[in-house]
CSV table of C-alpha atoms in Angstrom, one decimal:
chain,number,residue,atom,x,y,z
D,515,MET,CA,26.2,36.2,-14.4
D,516,SER,CA,28.9,35.5,-17.0
D,517,GLU,CA,28.8,32.5,-19.2
D,518,HIS,CA,31.4,30.8,-17.1
D,519,GLU,CA,29.7,31.3,-13.8
D,520,GLN,CA,27.6,28.5,-12.5
D,521,PRO,CA,24.3,29.2,-10.6
D,522,ASP,CA,24.4,28.4,-6.9
D,523,PRO,CA,22.4,25.1,-6.6
D,524,GLY,CA,21.4,25.9,-3.0
D,525,GLY,CA,20.5,29.5,-3.8
D,526,PRO,CA,17.3,31.2,-4.9
D,527,ASP,CA,17.2,29.2,-8.2
D,528,ALA,CA,16.7,26.0,-6.2
D,529,GLU,CA,13.9,27.5,-4.2
D,530,GLU,CA,12.1,28.9,-7.3
D,531,PHE,CA,12.6,25.5,-9.1
D,532,SER,CA,11.1,23.6,-6.1
D,533,ALA,CA,8.2,26.0,-5.8
D,534,LEU,CA,7.5,25.9,-9.5
D,535,LEU,CA,7.4,22.1,-9.6
D,536,VAL,CA,5.0,22.0,-6.7
D,537,GLY,CA,2.8,24.8,-8.1
D,538,ILE,CA,2.7,23.2,-11.6
D,539,GLN,CA,1.6,19.9,-10.1
D,540,ARG,CA,-1.1,21.5,-8.0
D,541,LEU,CA,-2.4,23.5,-11.0
D,542,ILE,CA,-2.5,20.4,-13.1
D,543,ARG,CA,-4.4,18.4,-10.4
D,544,ARG,CA,-6.9,21.2,-9.9
D,545,GLN,CA,-7.7,21.5,-13.6
D,546,LEU,CA,-8.0,17.8,-14.2
D,547,ARG,CA,-10.2,17.2,-11.2
D,548,ALA,CA,-12.9,19.4,-12.6
D,549,GLY,CA,-15.7,17.3,-14.1
D,550,LEU,CA,-14.5,14.0,-12.6
D,551,GLU,CA,-17.3,11.5,-12.1
D,552,GLN,CA,-15.5,9.1,-9.8
D,553,PRO,CA,-14.2,10.0,-6.3
D,554,ARG,CA,-10.7,11.3,-6.5
D,555,LEU,CA,-7.8,9.3,-5.2
D,556,ARG,CA,-5.1,10.5,-2.9
D,557,GLY,CA,-1.5,10.7,-4.2
D,558,ALA,CA,-0.3,7.6,-2.4
D,559,GLN,CA,-3.2,5.6,-3.8
D,560,VAL,CA,-2.3,6.7,-7.3
D,561,GLU,CA,1.4,5.9,-6.8
D,562,LEU,CA,0.5,2.4,-5.6
D,563,LEU,CA,-1.8,1.8,-8.5
D,564,ARG,CA,0.9,3.0,-11.0
D,565,LEU,CA,3.5,0.8,-9.3
D,566,VAL,CA,1.3,-2.3,-9.4
D,567,ALA,CA,0.2,-1.6,-13.0
D,568,ASP,CA,3.9,-1.5,-13.9
D,569,SER,CA,4.8,-4.6,-11.8
D,570,PRO,CA,1.8,-6.9,-11.7
D,571,GLY,CA,2.0,-9.5,-9.0
D,572,LEU,CA,4.0,-7.3,-6.7
D,573,ARG,CA,4.1,-8.2,-3.0
D,574,VAL,CA,2.8,-5.7,-0.5
D,575,SER,CA,6.2,-5.6,1.2
D,576,ASP,CA,8.0,-4.9,-2.1
D,577,ALA,CA,5.5,-2.2,-2.9
D,578,ALA,CA,6.2,-0.6,0.6
D,579,ALA,CA,9.9,-0.7,-0.1
D,580,GLU,CA,9.5,0.8,-3.6
D,581,LEU,CA,7.3,3.6,-2.4
D,582,PHE,CA,9.3,4.3,0.7
D,583,LEU,CA,6.2,3.7,2.9
D,584,ALA,CA,5.7,1.7,6.1
D,585,GLY,CA,4.2,-1.8,5.4
D,586,ASN,CA,1.1,-1.0,7.5
D,587,SER,CA,0.6,2.2,5.4
D,588,VAL,CA,0.6,0.2,2.2
D,589,SER,CA,-1.7,-2.4,3.7
D,590,THR,CA,-4.1,0.4,4.5
D,591,LEU,CA,-3.9,1.7,0.9
D,592,VAL,CA,-4.4,-1.8,-0.5
D,593,ASN,CA,-7.5,-2.3,1.6
D,594,GLN,CA,-8.9,1.1,0.4
D,595,LEU,CA,-8.2,0.3,-3.2
D,596,VAL,CA,-9.5,-3.2,-3.0
D,597,GLY,CA,-12.7,-1.8,-1.5
D,598,GLN,CA,-13.0,0.6,-4.4
D,599,GLY,CA,-12.6,-2.2,-6.9
D,600,LEU,CA,-9.3,-0.8,-8.2
D,601,LEU,CA,-6.9,-3.4,-6.8
D,602,ARG,CA,-7.0,-7.1,-6.5
D,603,ARG,CA,-5.2,-9.1,-3.8
D,604,GLU,CA,-4.2,-12.7,-4.3
D,605,THR,CA,-2.5,-15.1,-2.0
D,606,ASP,CA,1.1,-15.8,-3.1
D,607,PRO,CA,1.3,-19.5,-3.9
D,608,ALA,CA,5.0,-19.5,-2.9
D,609,ASP,CA,4.2,-18.0,0.6
D,610,ARG,CA,0.6,-18.3,1.7
D,611,ARG,CA,1.2,-15.4,4.2
D,612,ALA,CA,2.0,-12.9,1.5
D,613,ALA,CA,-0.3,-11.2,-0.9
D,614,LEU,CA,0.3,-10.4,-4.6
D,615,LEU,CA,-1.2,-7.3,-6.0
D,616,TYR,CA,-2.9,-6.7,-9.4
D,617,VAL,CA,-4.8,-3.7,-10.8
D,618,THR,CA,-8.3,-4.1,-12.1
D,619,GLU,CA,-9.5,-3.1,-15.5
D,620,GLU,CA,-11.2,-0.1,-14.0
D,621,ALA,CA,-7.9,1.1,-12.5
D,622,VAL,CA,-6.1,0.6,-15.8
D,623,GLU,CA,-8.8,2.7,-17.5
D,624,ARG,CA,-8.8,5.4,-14.8
D,625,LEU,CA,-5.0,5.7,-14.9
D,626,ALA,CA,-5.0,5.9,-18.7
D,627,ALA,CA,-7.7,8.5,-18.8
D,628,TRP,CA,-5.9,10.6,-16.2
D,629,ARG,CA,-2.6,10.3,-18.1
D,630,ALA,CA,-4.3,11.3,-21.4
D,631,ARG,CA,-6.0,14.3,-19.9
D,632,ARG,CA,-2.8,15.4,-18.2
D,633,THR,CA,-0.8,15.0,-21.4
D,634,ALA,CA,-3.4,17.0,-23.4
D,635,LEU,CA,-3.6,19.8,-20.8
D,636,VAL,CA,0.2,20.2,-20.6
D,637,GLY,CA,0.5,19.8,-24.3
D,638,GLU,CA,-2.0,22.6,-25.0
D,639,VAL,CA,-0.3,25.0,-22.6
D,640,ALA,CA,3.2,24.2,-24.0
D,641,ALA,CA,1.9,24.6,-27.6
D,642,GLU,CA,1.1,28.3,-26.7
D,643,LEU,CA,4.7,29.0,-25.7
D,644,PRO,CA,7.2,30.5,-28.2
D,645,PRO,CA,9.2,27.9,-30.1
D,646,ALA,CA,12.4,28.8,-28.1
D,647,GLN,CA,10.7,28.1,-24.8
D,648,ARG,CA,9.2,24.8,-26.0
D,649,ALA,CA,12.7,23.8,-27.1
D,650,ALA,CA,14.1,24.8,-23.7
D,651,LEU,CA,11.5,22.6,-22.0
D,652,VAL,CA,12.5,19.6,-24.2
D,653,ALA,CA,16.2,20.4,-23.6
D,654,ALA,CA,15.6,20.4,-19.8
D,655,LEU,CA,14.1,16.9,-19.7
D,656,PRO,CA,17.5,15.1,-19.2
D,657,ALA,CA,18.3,17.4,-16.3
D,658,LEU,CA,14.9,16.9,-14.8
D,659,ARG,CA,15.3,13.1,-15.0
D,660,ALA,CA,18.6,13.4,-13.3
D,661,VAL,CA,17.1,15.5,-10.5
D,662,ALA,CA,14.4,12.9,-10.1
D,663,ALA,CA,17.0,10.1,-10.0
D,664,GLY,CA,19.0,12.0,-7.4
D,665,LEU,CA,16.0,12.6,-5.2
D,666,ARG,CA,15.0,8.9,-5.5
D,667,ALA,CA,18.5,7.8,-4.5
D,668,ARG,CA,18.4,10.1,-1.4
D,669,ALA,CA,15.0,8.7,-0.5
D,670,GLY,CA,16.4,5.2,-0.6
D,671,GLY,CA,18.1,5.9,2.7
D,672,ASP,CA,14.8,6.6,4.5
D,673,ALA,CA,12.4,3.8,3.6
D,674,SER,CA,9.9,4.9,6.2
D,675,ALA,CA,9.3,8.3,4.5
D,676,GLU,CA,5.7,8.8,3.5
D,677,ALA,CA,5.1,9.4,-0.2
D,678,GLY,CA,2.3,10.9,-2.1
D,679,GLU,CA,1.6,14.2,-0.4
D,680,GLY,CA,-1.6,15.9,-1.5
D,681,SER,CA,-4.5,14.3,-3.3
D,682,VAL,CA,-4.7,13.3,-6.9
D,683,ALA,CA,-7.7,12.4,-9.0
D,684,SER,CA,-7.5,9.6,-11.4
């Protein structure tokens, strides 16, 4: 390919890119699960905890919209996480029929520990790369953010799509 030719975004590069992202995520999860003392959480549970940690006092309906999940799916996740002591549900004083969500201190600690372990693992692997490849990863971050934003924008049209495939420990 000459320097003026652009790769075909729908071609084999897109397939390899997709497969690598999924594979990397799977490998990270597998390595981080080893030695966990707590039961692992499913991906959708972790996504909900992260969302509530970032937006304390979020309503269940707003969480469902943000995660592109059906309301009853989020209610099920909330019940599971409340039962595990990771989420707290309070009645909304403005609307007694609605619930506001808050993470517990245990959830904050588990999310922080998972994030620190994930960062350390990926950092160790990246540190083993040649400097040019590390620089290429850093240079790719804006493009990866744009891909994530584009996927998020497309997902906005299908609010019933289930998020969080696969399981994640935390």
